[in-house]
Structure formats: C-alpha cells, structure tokens
Short mmCIF file of C-alpha atoms and ligand atoms in Angstrom, two decimals:
data_model
loop_
_atom_site.label_atom_id
_atom_site.label_comp_id
_atom_site.label_asym_id
_atom_site.label_seq_id
_atom_site.Cartn_x
_atom_site.Cartn_y
_atom_site.Cartn_z
CA UNK M 1 -22.04 3.79 73.50
CA UNK M 2 -23.42 1.23 75.84
CA UNK M 3 -22.46 -2.35 76.26
CA UNK M 4 -24.61 -4.62 77.71
CA UNK M 5 -22.75 -7.34 80.11
CA UNK M 6 -24.12 -10.32 82.14
CA UNK M 7 -24.98 -9.25 85.60
CA UNK M 8 -24.52 -12.16 87.39
CA UNK M 9 -23.96 -16.19 86.90
CA UNK M 10 -20.82 -17.80 85.14
CA UNK M 11 -20.57 -15.32 82.54
CA UNK M 12 -20.27 -11.99 84.37
CA UNK M 13 -16.71 -12.21 86.09
CA UNK M 14 -15.05 -13.63 82.49
CA UNK M 15 -16.79 -10.69 80.46
CA UNK M 16 -15.84 -8.38 82.98
CA UNK M 17 -12.25 -9.76 83.27
CA UNK M 18 -12.12 -9.40 79.36
CA UNK M 19 -13.02 -5.94 79.28
CA UNK M 20 -10.57 -4.93 82.00
CA UNK M 21 -7.66 -6.76 79.87
CA UNK M 22 -8.56 -4.97 77.02
CA UNK M 23 -8.25 -1.65 78.92
CA UNK M 24 -11.71 -0.71 79.23
CA UNK M 25 -11.39 -0.61 83.13
CA UNK M 26 -14.40 0.11 85.06
CA UNK M 27 -13.99 3.34 87.15
CA UNK M 28 -17.21 3.43 89.09
CA UNK M 29 -18.87 -0.28 89.41
CA UNK M 30 -19.97 -0.95 92.88
CA UNK M 31 -21.94 -4.21 93.02
CA UNK M 32 -25.35 -4.42 92.28
CA UNK M 33 -25.18 -1.27 90.18
CA UNK M 34 -27.25 -1.32 86.86
CA UNK M 35 -24.66 0.92 85.07
CA UNK M 36 -20.88 1.32 85.45
CA UNK M 37 -18.83 3.90 83.89
CA UNK M 38 -15.39 2.94 82.03
CA UNK M 39 -12.02 4.66 81.60
CA UNK M 40 -13.57 5.66 78.16
CA UNK M 41 -16.02 8.47 78.71
CA UNK M 42 -17.79 7.34 75.51
CA UNK M 43 -18.26 3.91 76.76
CA UNK M 44 -20.75 2.86 79.85
CA UNK M 45 -21.51 -0.47 80.85
CA UNK M 46 -24.90 -1.83 81.37
CA UNK M 47 -25.51 -5.09 83.72
CA UNK M 48 -28.73 -7.38 82.40
CA UNK M 49 -29.39 -11.15 82.34
CA UNK M 50 -27.57 -13.03 79.83
CA UNK M 51 -30.90 -13.82 78.27
CA UNK M 52 -32.30 -10.51 78.09
CA UNK M 53 -29.14 -8.72 76.28
CA UNK M 54 -29.85 -9.61 72.93
CA UNK M 55 -33.05 -7.92 73.30
CA UNK M 56 -31.44 -4.93 74.96
CA UNK M 57 -29.05 -4.44 72.22
CA UNK M 58 -31.98 -5.13 69.40
CA UNK M 59 -34.25 -2.35 71.01
CA UNK M 60 -31.68 0.00 71.50
CA UNK M 61 -30.92 0.20 75.40
CA UNK M 62 -27.61 -0.86 74.85
CA UNK M 63 -25.59 -0.82 71.65
CA UNK M 64 -23.28 -3.72 71.88
CA UNK M 65 -23.65 -6.85 73.90
CA UNK M 66 -21.68 -9.78 75.48
CA UNK M 67 -23.74 -12.91 75.75
CA UNK M 68 -24.06 -16.46 74.79
CA UNK M 69 -24.45 -17.34 70.64
CA UNK M 70 -27.45 -19.64 72.34
CA UNK M 71 -28.77 -16.56 73.85
CA UNK M 72 -28.72 -14.51 70.79
CA UNK M 73 -30.23 -17.71 68.86
CA UNK M 74 -33.01 -17.70 71.12
CA UNK M 75 -33.94 -14.01 70.89
CA UNK M 76 -33.45 -14.28 67.15
CA UNK M 77 -33.33 -10.59 66.42
CA UNK M 78 -33.29 -9.48 62.77
CA UNK M 79 -31.05 -6.08 63.55
CA UNK M 80 -27.71 -7.35 65.32
CA UNK M 81 -24.62 -8.85 64.01
CA UNK M 82 -22.17 -10.78 65.88
CA UNK M 83 -18.89 -9.56 65.62
CA UNK M 84 -16.13 -11.83 67.68
CA UNK M 85 -16.28 -14.99 69.36
CA UNK M 86 -14.92 -14.36 72.78
CA UNK M 87 -14.21 -17.80 73.46
CA UNK M 88 -15.67 -18.60 76.84
CA UNK M 89 -18.89 -20.17 77.93
CA UNK M 90 -18.41 -22.83 75.64
CA UNK M 91 -21.43 -25.28 75.47
CA UNK M 92 -23.83 -27.28 73.35
CA UNK M 93 -27.57 -27.25 73.42
CA UNK M 94 -28.51 -31.00 72.95
CA UNK M 95 -31.67 -32.97 72.85
CA UNK M 96 -31.75 -35.68 75.51
CA UNK M 97 -34.07 -38.32 76.98
CA UNK M 98 -33.88 -40.75 79.78
CA UNK M 99 -31.37 -43.44 79.33
CA UNK M 100 -33.92 -46.00 80.71
CA UNK M 101 -36.68 -45.08 78.50
CA UNK M 102 -37.73 -45.84 74.71
CA UNK M 103 -37.04 -42.46 72.93
CA UNK M 104 -33.64 -42.92 71.24
CA UNK M 105 -34.28 -41.09 67.89
CA UNK M 106 -35.83 -37.46 67.11
CA UNK M 107 -38.65 -38.94 65.01
CA UNK M 108 -40.12 -40.34 67.98
CA UNK M 109 -40.92 -37.58 69.53
CA UNK M 110 -43.90 -36.30 67.33
CA UNK M 111 -46.56 -35.40 69.47
CA UNK M 112 -44.64 -36.02 72.56
CA UNK M 113 -43.52 -33.29 75.16
CA UNK M 114 -40.20 -31.58 74.89
CA UNK M 115 -39.24 -29.44 77.95
CA UNK M 116 -36.61 -26.36 77.10
CA UNK M 117 -35.40 -22.90 78.10
CA UNK M 118 -34.87 -22.27 74.44
CA UNK M 119 -38.40 -22.81 72.78
CA UNK M 120 -37.40 -20.71 69.73
CA UNK M 121 -34.40 -22.92 69.07
CA UNK M 122 -36.32 -26.13 69.91
CA UNK M 123 -38.99 -25.11 67.19
CA UNK M 124 -36.31 -24.04 64.57
CA UNK M 125 -34.46 -27.39 65.10
CA UNK M 126 -37.73 -29.60 65.05
CA UNK M 127 -38.92 -27.74 61.87
CA UNK M 128 -35.81 -28.74 60.33
CA UNK M 129 -36.56 -32.19 61.62
CA UNK M 130 -39.96 -32.32 60.03
CA UNK M 131 -41.08 -33.54 63.96
CA UNK M 132 -43.77 -31.90 65.78
CA UNK M 133 -43.60 -32.45 69.45
CA UNK M 134 -45.16 -30.22 72.07
CA UNK M 135 -42.59 -27.60 73.42
CA UNK M 136 -43.00 -27.24 77.24
CA UNK M 137 -41.33 -24.04 78.32
CA UNK M 138 -39.40 -23.87 81.59
CA UNK M 139 -37.04 -21.16 83.12
CA UNK M 140 -34.54 -23.59 85.17
CA UNK M 141 -34.03 -27.48 86.38
CA UNK M 142 -35.17 -28.73 82.99
CA UNK M 143 -33.24 -31.90 83.48
CA UNK M 144 -35.68 -32.80 86.00
CA UNK M 145 -38.83 -32.77 83.76
CA UNK M 146 -38.58 -36.25 82.41
CA UNK M 147 -38.74 -37.73 85.83
CA UNK M 148 -41.88 -36.18 86.77
CA UNK M 149 -43.81 -36.74 83.41
CA UNK M 150 -43.90 -33.30 82.54
CA UNK M 151 -41.58 -34.10 79.47
CA UNK M 152 -40.52 -37.21 77.17
CA UNK M 153 -37.05 -35.13 76.34
CA UNK M 154 -35.44 -31.98 76.99
CA UNK M 155 -33.44 -29.50 75.11
CA UNK M 156 -30.87 -28.11 77.65
CA UNK M 157 -27.23 -27.07 77.50
CA UNK M 158 -24.69 -29.25 78.63
CA UNK M 159 -20.73 -28.88 78.90
CA UNK M 160 -18.79 -31.31 80.82
CA UNK M 161 -22.02 -33.65 80.64
CA UNK M 162 -21.97 -34.06 84.79
CA UNK M 163 -25.84 -32.72 84.99
CA UNK M 164 -27.12 -35.13 82.24
CA UNK M 165 -25.39 -37.96 83.77
CA UNK M 166 -26.54 -37.31 87.14
CA UNK M 167 -30.15 -37.00 86.01
CA UNK M 168 -29.50 -40.43 83.73
CA UNK M 169 -30.35 -38.48 80.49
CA UNK M 170 -28.74 -39.61 77.10
CA UNK M 171 -27.91 -37.29 74.21
CA UNK M 172 -29.93 -38.10 71.15
CA UNK M 173 -28.46 -34.97 68.99
CA UNK M 174 -26.57 -31.92 69.10
CA UNK M 175 -28.97 -28.93 68.31
CA UNK M 176 -26.67 -26.05 68.66
CA UNK M 177 -22.88 -25.43 69.99
CA UNK M 178 -22.35 -21.91 71.64
CA UNK M 179 -19.67 -19.68 73.33
CA UNK M 180 -19.81 -16.04 74.07
CA UNK M 181 -20.00 -13.70 71.49
CA UNK M 182 -19.47 -9.61 70.91
CA UNK M 183 -22.33 -8.49 68.59
CA UNK M 184 -23.78 -5.21 67.91
CA UNK M 185 -26.71 -3.75 66.44
CA UNK M 186 -26.55 -3.62 62.81
CA UNK M 187 -27.14 0.44 62.82
CA UNK M 188 -24.13 0.94 64.64
CA UNK M 189 -21.78 -2.13 64.03
CA UNK M 190 -19.74 -0.09 61.59
CA UNK M 191 -19.15 2.90 64.22
CA UNK M 192 -15.55 3.82 65.25
CA UNK M 193 -16.21 3.31 68.67
CA UNK M 194 -17.53 -0.27 68.12
CA UNK M 195 -14.49 -1.14 65.84
CA UNK M 196 -12.27 0.34 68.71
CA UNK M 197 -14.10 -2.14 71.20
CA UNK M 198 -13.99 -5.09 68.74
CA UNK M 199 -10.11 -4.32 68.32
CA UNK M 200 -9.22 -3.96 71.87
CA UNK M 201 -11.28 -7.22 72.78
CA UNK M 202 -9.40 -9.27 69.61
CA UNK M 203 -6.08 -7.91 70.83
CA UNK M 204 -6.38 -9.66 74.36
CA UNK M 205 -7.64 -13.04 72.67
CA UNK M 206 -4.62 -12.85 70.11
CA UNK M 207 -2.25 -12.57 72.80
CA UNK M 208 -3.73 -15.55 74.76
CA UNK M 209 -1.41 -18.24 74.78
CA UNK M 210 1.58 -16.23 73.33
CA UNK M 211 4.98 -14.98 74.53
CA UNK M 212 7.33 -12.26 73.42
CA UNK M 213 10.89 -13.51 73.56
CA UNK M 214 13.69 -11.07 73.22
CA UNK M 215 17.55 -12.28 72.83
CA UNK M 216 20.89 -10.99 71.78
CA UNK M 217 22.52 -12.54 68.97
CA UNK M 218 25.91 -12.04 67.03
CA UNK M 219 25.32 -10.83 63.85
CA UNK M 220 27.06 -13.68 62.22
CA UNK M 221 24.73 -16.19 63.94
CA UNK M 222 21.33 -14.17 63.00
CA UNK M 223 20.47 -16.51 60.35
CA UNK M 224 21.05 -19.50 61.86
CA UNK M 225 18.95 -18.12 65.00
CA UNK M 226 16.34 -16.87 62.72
CA UNK M 227 15.89 -20.36 61.22
CA UNK M 228 14.71 -21.80 64.63
CA UNK M 229 12.38 -19.22 65.63
CA UNK M 230 8.70 -20.31 64.86
CA UNK M 231 5.76 -17.72 64.44
CA UNK M 232 4.35 -14.82 63.22
CA UNK M 233 6.05 -12.92 60.27
CA UNK M 234 9.56 -13.58 61.68
CA UNK M 235 11.54 -11.85 64.11
CA UNK M 236 12.25 -8.16 64.48
CA UNK M 237 16.08 -7.43 64.48
CA UNK M 238 17.24 -4.38 65.72
CA UNK M 239 20.70 -2.76 66.41
CA UNK M 240 22.05 -2.41 69.78
CA UNK M 241 24.30 0.45 70.84
CA UNK M 242 27.74 -0.65 71.22
CA UNK M 243 29.54 -0.92 74.49
CA UNK M 244 29.00 -3.43 77.52
CA UNK M 245 30.59 -5.92 75.55
CA UNK M 246 27.52 -5.96 73.00
CA UNK M 247 29.65 -5.29 69.73
CA UNK M 248 28.73 -7.11 66.97
CA UNK M 249 25.50 -8.21 68.30
CA UNK M 250 21.92 -7.31 67.55
CA UNK M 251 18.56 -7.60 69.33
CA UNK M 252 16.14 -10.26 68.09
CA UNK M 253 12.50 -9.94 69.37
CA UNK M 254 9.50 -12.61 68.47
CA UNK M 255 6.29 -13.51 69.40
CA UNK M 256 6.15 -17.11 69.64
CA UNK M 257 3.26 -19.83 71.16
CA UNK M 258 3.78 -20.36 74.66
CA UNK M 259 3.92 -24.07 73.88
CA UNK M 260 6.88 -23.52 71.62
CA UNK M 261 8.89 -21.23 73.99
CA UNK M 262 10.79 -24.23 75.84
CA UNK M 263 12.17 -25.75 72.75
CA UNK M 264 12.67 -22.32 70.96
CA UNK M 265 14.83 -21.04 74.01
CA UNK M 266 17.22 -24.30 73.90
CA UNK M 267 17.67 -23.89 70.04
CA UNK M 268 18.55 -20.19 69.90
CA UNK M 269 20.70 -20.79 72.77
CA UNK M 270 22.68 -23.52 71.06
CA UNK M 271 22.75 -21.28 67.81
CA UNK M 272 24.69 -18.59 69.82
CA UNK M 273 22.02 -16.36 71.29
CA UNK M 274 22.47 -14.81 74.90
CA UNK M 275 20.44 -12.58 77.23
CA UNK M 276 17.23 -14.69 76.54
CA UNK M 277 14.19 -12.85 78.04
CA UNK M 278 10.60 -14.17 77.97
CA UNK M 279 7.63 -12.12 79.07
CA UNK M 280 3.88 -12.33 78.73
CA UNK M 281 1.99 -10.38 76.28
CA UNK M 282 -1.21 -8.42 77.46
CA UNK M 283 -2.42 -7.19 74.07
CA UNK M 284 -1.56 -7.96 70.19
CA UNK M 285 -3.05 -6.15 67.65
CA UNK M 286 -2.10 -7.59 64.16
N1 ATP R 301 -22.43 -25.42 82.13
C1 ATP R 301 -22.18 -24.40 81.01
N2 ATP R 301 -20.65 -24.47 80.35
C2 ATP R 301 -20.59 -23.43 79.83
N3 ATP R 301 -21.61 -22.33 79.36
C3 ATP R 301 -22.71 -22.26 80.11
C4 ATP R 301 -23.21 -23.38 80.79
N4 ATP R 301 -24.52 -22.91 81.16
C5 ATP R 301 -24.83 -21.99 80.59
N5 ATP R 301 -23.55 -21.35 79.84
C6 ATP R 301 -23.65 -20.28 78.83
O1 ATP R 301 -23.92 -19.02 80.03
C7 ATP R 301 -25.38 -18.62 79.39
C8 ATP R 301 -25.95 -17.86 80.76
O2 ATP R 301 -26.21 -19.16 81.44
P1 ATP R 301 -27.55 -18.74 82.26
O3 ATP R 301 -28.41 -17.81 81.70
O4 ATP R 301 -27.97 -20.24 83.12
O5 ATP R 301 -26.71 -17.97 83.52
P2 ATP R 301 -26.26 -18.55 84.53
O6 ATP R 301 -24.84 -18.21 84.58
O7 ATP R 301 -26.32 -19.74 85.08
O8 ATP R 301 -26.86 -17.52 85.79
P3 ATP R 301 -28.51 -17.31 86.09
O9 ATP R 301 -29.19 -18.64 85.54
O10 ATP R 301 -28.61 -17.42 87.52
O11 ATP R 301 -28.92 -16.31 85.22
C9 ATP R 301 -26.08 -19.52 78.75
O12 ATP R 301 -26.84 -19.11 77.74
C10 ATP R 301 -24.62 -20.30 78.12
O13 ATP R 301 -24.36 -19.55 76.94
O1 PRP R 302 -22.76 -30.48 81.57
P1 PRP R 302 -22.47 -29.55 82.72
O2 PRP R 302 -21.21 -29.28 82.83
O3 PRP R 302 -23.15 -30.31 83.95
O4 PRP R 302 -23.29 -28.34 82.80
C1 PRP R 302 -24.51 -28.25 82.43
C2 PRP R 302 -25.61 -27.21 83.30
O5 PRP R 302 -24.91 -26.08 83.28
C3 PRP R 302 -26.17 -25.14 83.35
O6 PRP R 302 -26.61 -24.77 84.72
P2 PRP R 302 -26.12 -23.95 85.53
O7 PRP R 302 -24.97 -24.46 86.11
O8 PRP R 302 -25.79 -22.78 84.84
O9 PRP R 302 -27.60 -23.84 86.46
P3 PRP R 302 -28.76 -22.96 86.50
O10 PRP R 302 -29.38 -23.96 86.05
O11 PRP R 302 -28.88 -22.71 88.05
O12 PRP R 302 -28.47 -22.06 85.48
C4 PRP R 302 -27.03 -25.88 82.32
O13 PRP R 302 -28.23 -25.41 82.61
C5 PRP R 302 -26.93 -27.16 82.68
O14 PRP R 302 -27.71 -27.66 83.95
MG1 MG R 303 -27.41 -21.21 84.39
#
C-alpha cells in the first residue's frame, strides 16, 4: 500500500506530522528521498508535488493520497474518493480583480482574460456562471498578472488575504473552499489497510482538543460528580482496590473538551472529587 504525501512546501510537514502521530512512523526517510518505509511493512510513503498527487493515485503509482481538495478538484480524476478531511491547509480559491479597476462582477469577464493555476476549476466555475473569459494558465505568482496586462482578473488561493492586499486585488467571488484530504483510488478504498489508515488518522483528529480526566470520588458523591462532567457518553467508573485511605471511593475517568477542563476541575472538586489528574490524549477511536 503506497501513500502519496507532499514532498515539500507548506503541506509536507503537517502531513508527515499527522502520519507520525497516527503511529505510521517513518523508519527510513532520509531527506530528498522519493520513498520512505514506515513501521508498517505494508505501508510505504511516496513523496510527490501536492499538485501531482491526485494523478499518482488515479494512475496507480500510489493507492492513497494526502493533498488539498483544490488539487483533487483541479485534477478531477473519476476514480478516486475522498475519505477524510484532515483539517489543515485551509484556504479558499477566489476570483479577484484590481481594486482600482472597473471589474467588479463576474459577468464583466465575458471575453476578458483570467489567469490561474487552476484552469479546470476556473472553466467549471465560469460554465456555471454562464460567462466565457479566456483562461490564461500560469504556474505561480498569479497575483502579478493583472498588473502587467496579462489578465483582467485571477482565480487564486487566499487564506489570510495578505497576498491579495499587497497586490491591491479585491475578491469578487468565492470559487471553492479547500482543506487537505485523505483520499483513495476507488478500487482500493474498501481495503482493510486503507480502513486502518483512515481510522488511525481519524483517531488523531478526534483526540485534538480533548483531555483525559481522572479522579477519585466518594461513592456517595458519584451522582453529583457525574452530573457536572460534560462530554462523550458519560464517564467510566471503576472500583479502586481498598487500602491507602481509598475505601468507599471509586475512580472516575472521562474525556472532556480542553476548553471545559478548567471549569470541570473546579466543579468536580467542589462536589467531593480528589486526586484529580489531567492528561493529553494521543489518539481516540470512538
Ligand atoms: N496560503 C495558503 N494557506 C493555506 N493553504 C494553502 C495556501 N496556499 C496553498 N495552500 C494549500 O497547499 C496546497 C499546496 O500549495 P502549493 O502547490 O502552492 O505548494 P507549496 O506548499 O506552495 O509548494 P510549491 O508551490 O513550492 O510546490 C494548495 O493546493 C492548497 O491546498
Ligand atoms: O492569503 P495569503 O495568506 O496571503 O496566502 C495566499 C498565498 O499563499 C499561496 O502562495 P505560497 O505562499 O504557497 O507561495 P507560492 O506562490 O510560492 O506557492 C497562494 O498561492 C497565495 O499566493
Ligand atoms: Mg504555494
């Protein structure tokens, strides 16, 4: 099973970091290599450009891929399925034009020039809008093109908006919203190994922002403590071996949102809980 992962750029580190946290440790991944083995002998990583990854998966060079939804939509393969939104690489593809120009609406672009790194997405978008501009394909620095008479507008990625602002471009419309996805070729999407990879990555995402709370509670305070613990499916209650002054107490474990931890600790304490412990959670399979 091969997973295609971005080889450089902004998606490289977070993608590898997520795989590591999911337990798919890279065991042999010297820099600049095209392949890396993982701790799972059945799983190899293949490093490719973010834009090429959908094609690698579609053509069978890899089985599973990690890249931006925008890249999958641009490549538009008919035999891959998105499995999981991995949450990072959030951005929008927008239609933008010079702030000091006279193009303010999509309809004004009929017969005009629109520069983009995403010609397929652009064509689909303009088809839907019933507008027919000329698409000018570029491979970078798209924001420059309206200022050198190469284009009247652009379709490009924005996240903080800084690049558009610096280049005095204003947003006319949102074309697509994107984040990084786990996806697979349809003929392997139901394989056990793909399911395991999906579960492993999902378990890291589920654990994000969650904390594990442990405490001891006198049995007669259990209901009161239970009632102030928010979260998933109620706490787990366990008997504690007697001795060490633990008689009459039970152990209560619960998963809570990180943002509720402060308040919950105060509440369970005032309801009689003691020996309260908070730990991070690496993975959570629900
Ligand atoms: N400013 C951004 N904020 C969030 N996500 C972004 C941003 N720019 C790009 N992305 C996401 O990262 C993906 C890869 O971007 P891109 O192809 O530009 O690679 P890169 O990281 O810039 O490396 P390079 O361009 O050198 O190959 C994009 O398709 C998009 O999904
Ligand atoms: O809204 P912002 O936060 O300014 O981000 C948008 C910019 O980020 C990306 O470029 P990147 O930094 O990847 O540089 P690149 O052109 O070399 O790919 C994208 O192509 C935009 O130019
Ligand atoms: Mg880039």
